[in-house]
XYZ file of C-alpha atoms in Angstrom:
460
model
C 67.552 96.069 95.114
C 70.905 97.979 95.552
C 69.578 98.873 99.009
C 68.632 95.345 100.009
C 72.091 94.063 98.763
C 74.147 96.554 100.862
C 71.898 96.058 103.757
C 72.715 92.225 103.377
C 76.272 92.850 103.254
C 76.221 94.822 106.450
C 74.898 92.144 108.264
C 77.433 89.809 107.278
C 80.223 92.270 108.183
C 78.983 93.067 111.407
C 79.125 89.370 112.343
C 82.640 89.305 112.092
C 85.652 90.541 114.035
C 89.147 90.932 113.075
C 91.949 88.625 114.734
C 95.477 89.678 115.084
C 97.942 89.643 112.273
C 101.061 87.556 112.547
C 103.901 87.620 110.540
C 105.719 84.540 109.466
C 109.225 83.476 110.292
C 109.774 81.762 106.878
C 109.207 82.846 103.440
C 106.649 80.737 101.302
C 104.353 80.869 98.301
C 102.634 77.719 99.098
C 99.304 77.388 100.680
C 98.873 76.626 104.258
C 98.427 73.367 105.160
C 95.386 72.344 107.486
C 95.166 70.182 110.102
C 91.347 69.805 111.459
C 92.646 72.032 114.194
C 93.574 75.447 114.730
C 97.109 74.309 114.284
C 98.327 74.933 110.554
C 101.699 74.789 108.809
C 103.556 76.885 106.388
C 106.382 75.525 104.203
C 108.869 76.730 101.957
C 109.585 73.640 99.717
C 112.691 74.579 97.942
C 114.537 75.565 101.274
C 113.073 72.820 103.441
C 111.580 75.344 106.013
C 108.358 74.351 108.250
C 106.549 76.747 110.564
C 104.051 75.576 112.958
C 101.174 77.963 113.563
C 98.801 78.033 116.464
C 96.023 80.109 115.118
C 94.102 80.102 118.663
C 97.154 81.540 120.208
C 98.348 83.754 117.478
C 101.916 82.442 117.649
C 104.156 80.356 115.513
C 107.363 78.390 115.602
C 109.763 77.474 113.145
C 110.881 73.774 113.118
C 114.370 72.419 112.806
C 114.406 70.419 109.509
C 117.461 68.680 108.119
C 118.906 68.594 104.843
C 118.121 64.952 104.270
C 114.014 65.319 105.276
C 112.044 63.943 102.378
C 108.783 65.528 103.443
C 106.415 65.768 106.406
C 102.931 65.019 108.096
C 101.184 65.458 111.236
C 99.820 63.937 114.020
C 99.293 62.999 117.802
C 101.564 61.759 120.258
C 100.504 59.991 123.567
C 100.098 62.098 126.291
C 99.986 65.297 124.246
C 96.747 66.964 122.719
C 98.798 69.018 120.562
C 99.211 68.427 116.593
C 102.937 67.909 116.026
C 104.971 67.813 112.934
C 106.061 64.063 111.623
C 109.329 64.353 109.651
C 110.175 61.671 107.115
C 113.923 61.286 106.856
C 116.464 58.633 105.124
C 116.314 56.779 108.481
C 112.760 56.684 109.531
C 110.200 59.151 111.197
C 110.859 62.028 113.613
C 108.524 64.118 115.747
C 109.568 67.684 115.499
C 109.529 70.313 117.986
C 111.365 73.593 118.211
C 113.559 72.409 121.095
C 113.627 68.559 120.156
C 113.763 66.000 117.560
C 112.713 62.465 118.454
C 112.840 59.505 116.280
C 109.656 57.493 116.292
C 110.451 54.825 114.057
C 113.533 53.627 112.259
C 112.826 52.589 108.675
C 114.367 51.830 105.166
C 111.302 51.658 103.357
C 110.403 52.932 99.782
C 109.353 56.722 101.184
C 112.857 56.902 103.161
C 114.635 56.288 99.841
C 113.049 59.085 97.598
C 115.011 61.349 95.871
C 112.938 64.515 96.324
C 113.295 68.126 94.837
C 111.006 69.637 97.020
C 110.117 69.151 101.001
C 106.254 68.730 100.675
C 103.426 67.345 102.549
C 103.542 63.485 102.105
C 100.622 61.350 103.543
C 101.913 58.720 105.810
C 100.168 59.183 109.277
C 96.690 57.783 110.089
C 94.806 56.315 112.975
C 94.281 52.472 112.142
C 92.587 51.646 115.079
C 90.417 54.808 116.116
C 92.422 55.437 119.399
C 93.149 59.000 118.844
C 96.870 58.194 118.459
C 98.666 58.413 115.305
C 99.850 55.428 113.470
C 102.444 55.492 110.584
C 102.459 53.711 107.318
C 105.396 53.232 105.175
C 104.727 51.403 101.910
C 107.087 49.110 99.723
C 106.934 47.732 96.532
C 105.836 44.302 98.056
C 106.654 44.514 101.827
C 104.685 46.916 103.865
C 105.503 48.744 107.309
C 102.751 49.579 109.816
C 104.149 51.191 113.014
C 100.984 51.145 115.703
C 101.466 53.561 118.352
C 100.790 52.270 121.887
C 99.513 54.258 124.894
C 103.029 54.811 126.109
C 104.064 56.722 122.909
C 106.284 53.401 121.648
C 105.498 52.061 118.091
C 104.746 48.427 117.302
C 105.895 47.257 113.953
C 103.547 45.089 111.737
C 105.219 43.830 108.207
C 102.518 42.789 105.582
C 102.580 41.875 101.771
C 100.746 44.307 99.243
C 102.299 44.685 95.750
C 102.295 48.286 94.817
C 100.860 48.733 91.071
C 103.774 49.682 88.803
C 103.590 51.169 85.293
C 106.232 51.448 82.702
C 106.986 54.438 80.337
C 109.567 54.366 77.506
C 111.509 57.901 76.657
C 114.251 57.654 74.139
C 114.877 54.150 74.765
C 114.920 54.925 78.602
C 112.567 52.877 80.694
C 111.044 54.673 83.498
C 109.036 52.685 86.106
C 106.530 54.469 88.262
C 103.520 53.614 90.815
C 100.134 55.324 91.123
C 98.052 54.680 94.151
C 96.114 56.794 97.179
C 99.122 56.669 99.642
C 96.960 56.175 102.931
C 94.335 53.320 102.912
C 90.641 54.017 104.346
C 90.161 52.837 107.843
C 86.669 50.840 107.586
C 85.471 47.718 109.116
C 84.972 46.292 105.587
C 83.656 43.155 106.313
C 81.312 43.966 109.427
C 83.398 41.760 111.874
C 83.804 44.450 114.570
C 87.576 44.798 113.576
C 88.933 48.034 111.772
C 90.474 47.067 108.342
C 92.603 49.036 105.846
C 91.292 49.434 102.330
C 93.670 50.423 99.673
C 92.429 51.709 96.689
C 94.510 52.330 93.265
C 93.266 53.377 89.625
C 92.311 49.674 88.891
C 92.054 47.827 92.422
C 90.295 47.356 95.697
C 92.434 45.566 98.179
C 91.812 45.005 102.119
C 94.414 44.152 105.094
C 91.905 42.723 107.432
C 92.043 43.433 111.284
C 91.785 40.671 113.688
C 92.166 40.145 117.600
C 95.649 40.319 117.260
C 96.129 43.035 114.955
C 96.068 42.861 111.319
C 96.270 40.183 108.665
C 100.012 39.167 107.098
C 98.758 40.175 103.802
C 95.736 41.930 101.764
C 93.077 40.433 100.138
C 91.871 41.477 96.646
C 88.306 42.288 96.055
C 86.597 41.376 93.013
C 84.911 44.371 91.469
C 82.120 44.303 89.668
C 83.192 45.915 86.329
C 86.287 46.031 84.077
C 88.757 48.803 84.571
C 91.687 50.234 82.303
C 90.849 50.369 78.610
C 87.363 49.477 77.576
C 85.291 49.416 74.666
C 84.534 52.940 72.710
C 88.342 54.151 73.332
C 87.685 54.718 76.885
C 89.149 54.658 80.140
C 87.545 53.359 83.534
C 89.203 53.969 86.913
C 88.158 54.219 90.447
C 87.210 57.721 91.617
C 86.139 57.596 95.312
C 85.547 54.915 97.985
C 83.374 56.036 100.922
C 79.969 55.309 102.618
C 77.771 57.458 100.774
C 74.274 56.244 101.993
C 75.555 55.815 105.556
C 74.832 52.114 105.830
C 77.879 50.975 107.237
C 79.463 49.768 103.994
C 82.031 51.448 101.705
C 80.598 52.420 98.119
C 82.607 52.446 94.866
C 82.529 55.321 92.775
C 83.974 55.117 89.074
C 85.084 57.271 86.534
C 84.865 56.829 82.685
C 86.631 59.209 80.334
C 87.083 59.012 76.495
C 90.745 58.838 75.284
C 91.154 62.262 73.780
C 93.796 64.361 72.340
C 94.656 68.076 72.180
C 92.023 70.617 73.457
C 89.307 67.978 72.535
C 89.688 66.778 76.109
C 88.116 70.113 77.251
C 84.496 69.180 75.863
C 84.775 65.488 76.645
C 81.866 63.799 78.503
C 82.800 62.182 81.757
C 80.623 59.772 83.392
C 80.629 58.217 86.722
C 78.990 55.040 88.153
C 78.201 54.052 91.670
C 78.424 50.673 93.105
C 76.810 50.352 96.526
C 78.831 48.478 99.071
C 77.837 45.246 100.914
C 80.006 43.234 103.172
C 83.466 42.227 101.635
C 82.485 43.737 98.335
C 80.149 45.794 96.152
C 76.727 45.071 94.447
C 77.085 44.463 90.833
C 74.538 46.966 89.540
C 75.693 50.516 88.550
C 73.685 53.487 89.337
C 74.330 56.381 86.985
C 75.496 59.556 88.563
C 75.248 62.986 87.106
C 78.123 63.473 84.248
C 80.655 66.189 83.818
C 82.226 68.023 80.824
C 86.001 68.431 80.283
C 87.790 70.244 83.040
C 85.109 69.786 85.636
C 84.638 67.405 88.131
C 82.353 65.631 90.500
C 82.525 64.931 94.296
C 80.276 63.505 97.000
C 81.910 65.166 99.841
C 79.635 67.709 102.085
C 76.363 67.794 103.877
C 74.692 71.227 102.535
C 71.289 70.737 104.169
C 72.233 69.233 107.354
C 70.384 65.891 107.060
C 73.413 64.017 108.064
C 73.754 62.611 104.392
C 76.176 63.963 101.753
C 75.183 65.689 98.910
C 76.413 65.418 95.126
C 78.312 68.389 93.539
C 79.335 68.779 89.904
C 81.395 71.494 88.340
C 81.315 72.298 84.572
C 84.043 74.543 83.194
C 83.742 76.530 80.130
C 87.223 76.434 78.513
C 87.178 77.383 74.888
C 89.842 78.738 72.457
C 88.985 82.342 73.594
C 89.507 81.177 77.361
C 92.840 79.766 76.287
C 94.157 82.796 74.423
C 93.316 84.866 77.309
C 95.247 82.409 79.324
C 98.252 82.991 76.995
C 98.210 86.756 77.544
C 97.433 86.564 81.193
C 100.536 84.408 82.290
C 98.165 81.288 82.545
C 95.667 83.201 84.460
C 91.801 83.911 83.114
C 88.501 84.334 84.352
C 86.024 81.418 83.576
C 82.325 80.895 83.798
C 81.624 77.802 86.184
C 78.610 75.945 86.366
C 77.963 74.370 89.922
C 75.048 71.805 90.264
C 74.106 70.386 93.637
C 72.185 67.168 94.147
C 70.531 66.281 97.465
C 70.834 62.773 98.638
C 67.454 61.402 99.077
C 67.192 58.072 101.398
C 66.937 55.011 99.604
C 66.643 56.574 96.172
C 69.935 58.430 96.555
C 70.348 61.192 93.877
C 67.823 62.567 91.285
C 68.798 63.256 87.606
C 67.911 67.125 87.946
C 69.782 69.262 90.501
C 68.495 70.601 93.486
C 69.929 73.950 92.804
C 72.422 75.469 90.351
C 74.814 78.335 90.747
C 76.766 80.116 87.927
C 79.811 81.981 89.117
C 82.772 83.659 87.220
C 86.030 82.389 88.889
C 89.719 83.121 88.324
C 91.746 80.056 87.485
C 95.464 79.810 87.423
C 96.578 76.886 85.139
C 100.151 76.858 86.554
C 98.404 75.475 89.794
C 95.978 73.189 87.924
C 92.202 73.195 88.897
C 93.251 73.381 92.579
C 93.525 77.074 91.844
C 89.759 77.550 91.747
C 88.931 80.062 94.316
C 86.116 78.543 96.101
C 85.871 77.028 99.813
C 83.031 74.920 101.724
C 82.680 74.969 105.231
C 80.067 75.892 107.947
C 80.572 79.609 108.276
C 77.269 80.226 110.678
C 77.362 77.394 112.869
C 74.181 75.526 111.661
C 75.735 72.562 110.876
C 75.039 72.711 107.189
C 78.012 73.487 104.683
C 78.307 76.696 102.862
C 79.597 77.566 99.680
C 82.219 80.626 99.533
C 84.058 81.888 96.533
C 86.417 84.787 95.577
C 84.406 87.194 93.429
C 86.919 89.769 93.188
C 90.031 91.584 94.647
C 88.210 92.356 97.764
C 85.050 90.475 97.814
C 84.051 87.018 99.120
C 80.981 85.782 98.277
C 78.684 83.277 100.152
C 75.874 80.908 99.576
C 74.740 79.785 102.718
C 73.365 75.837 103.435
C 69.624 75.488 103.466
C 67.208 72.602 104.354
C 65.075 73.423 101.289
C 67.430 73.626 98.375
C 70.802 72.951 99.626
C 71.916 76.430 98.856
C 70.140 79.629 99.494
C 69.185 81.578 96.696
C 70.751 85.018 97.937
C 74.545 85.558 97.882
C 76.019 87.474 100.674
C 79.243 89.334 100.440
C 82.173 90.212 102.698
C 84.379 93.000 101.368
C 87.810 92.702 102.636
C 91.254 92.895 100.905
C 92.245 89.423 99.709
C 95.302 87.701 98.821
C 96.181 87.561 95.099
C 96.262 83.903 95.345
C 93.376 82.148 95.961
C 94.883 79.462 97.499
C 96.062 81.769 100.141
C 92.389 81.728 101.593
C 91.419 79.003 103.594
C 88.711 78.189 106.402
C 89.498 77.126 109.976
C 87.505 76.964 113.191
C 89.963 78.956 115.186
C 88.178 79.319 118.321
C 86.506 75.980 118.076
C 82.908 77.436 118.417
C 81.694 75.462 115.520
C 82.036 78.292 112.838
C 84.763 78.145 110.337
C 86.687 81.429 110.138
C 88.816 83.029 107.339
C 92.416 82.920 107.309
C 94.144 85.091 104.669
C 97.741 84.854 103.759
C 99.941 87.701 102.381
C 103.098 88.316 100.788
C 104.680 91.838 100.248
C 106.761 92.609 97.620
C 109.750 92.203 99.840
C 108.829 88.497 100.162
C 107.701 88.983 103.888
C 104.582 86.583 104.673
C 102.158 87.522 107.221
C 98.645 86.094 108.229
C 95.249 87.871 109.323
C 92.071 86.198 110.297
C 88.518 86.990 110.199
C 86.285 85.397 112.943
C 82.913 84.217 113.026
């Protein structure tokens, strides 16, 4: 058995080639920000520093960021195929390159008036009409601004009415007002009339800005939901979880989440339930389809296609965090190794997901509570170019383990390994198709004791 394991590892290693190392121009302890292209960004949130990195050319450029900048996103400008940085300032949005800063839109909307402590990614760029050009959405408490890019690179402004949900909190006789919403809407033809619509989701509401021949409506329509949201019977809370076309029938489906109201560490053992309401034109079916539940700090997602059949499969994550683990975190500065049970459910046409998983994986992962559950060191992408998602996780300081996607059981039984010195922070490992050959490559970000940061790639 040992001989077989060593042989399998050798096969994987022989299929990789090292890319060149690239020292960065800024100091950063934040993860690299991906763009679905060989372009990535590095950011120093405290010093308001931003670096644009082209992994395909092994080059980078530090971008000029003003002291009044609030945050950034990225997008495409007319007559250019390169991903550019879009920076939000107190007077609007700018396209920023090393040698030129160009104001794209002028605005005094809610986001431009934010008081921010850190310069971070803010999602305000999307493509509302699927023309390949980036548009800009800037929300307000009641009046919202949508800037639609034209073929000449100019932006046309469209105002529409949408009331952001507001919540109040009282602290020591002080009233604090906050809002909680998914900042970018989903672009989808919600009513199947041939025009793209913007679908907004909050914790308890779904609203749609319908598209038409001349552009978009002047206000959103609120969609009747098939269940009650907020506090429900049994001391539980129901919220929306996701909005996506799960069964590929052209309609957005609604996933909801029900969690009991708990206190203290009892939440680590709480059962979290998920319901699926299939979409139909301008709404959702009333009957709920029960999805697999999770326990405590775990989660559920329907995002990846592990068997390459064109349908999204379901994945649950159950995390075993007990008193022993909490004590280990306290002694380890918030870090600890935990056992994680991953269950994968194949999507079947018409019947969707069965109650029993197609495959299960139990792995030991290091988590860092300072970074919340985002610190879980596992990654998903097509590593070998067979159009199936593969599962990759960090299983040591110098070992990446891979379960390849398969048509039979979603993920293969055998674990392949790559031996390579890895960054200490699992968030400093990302998957990017650098040479655009259909295979995700490994990108590692390292920081030395002097704070110097470098990037190293491992190509597939």
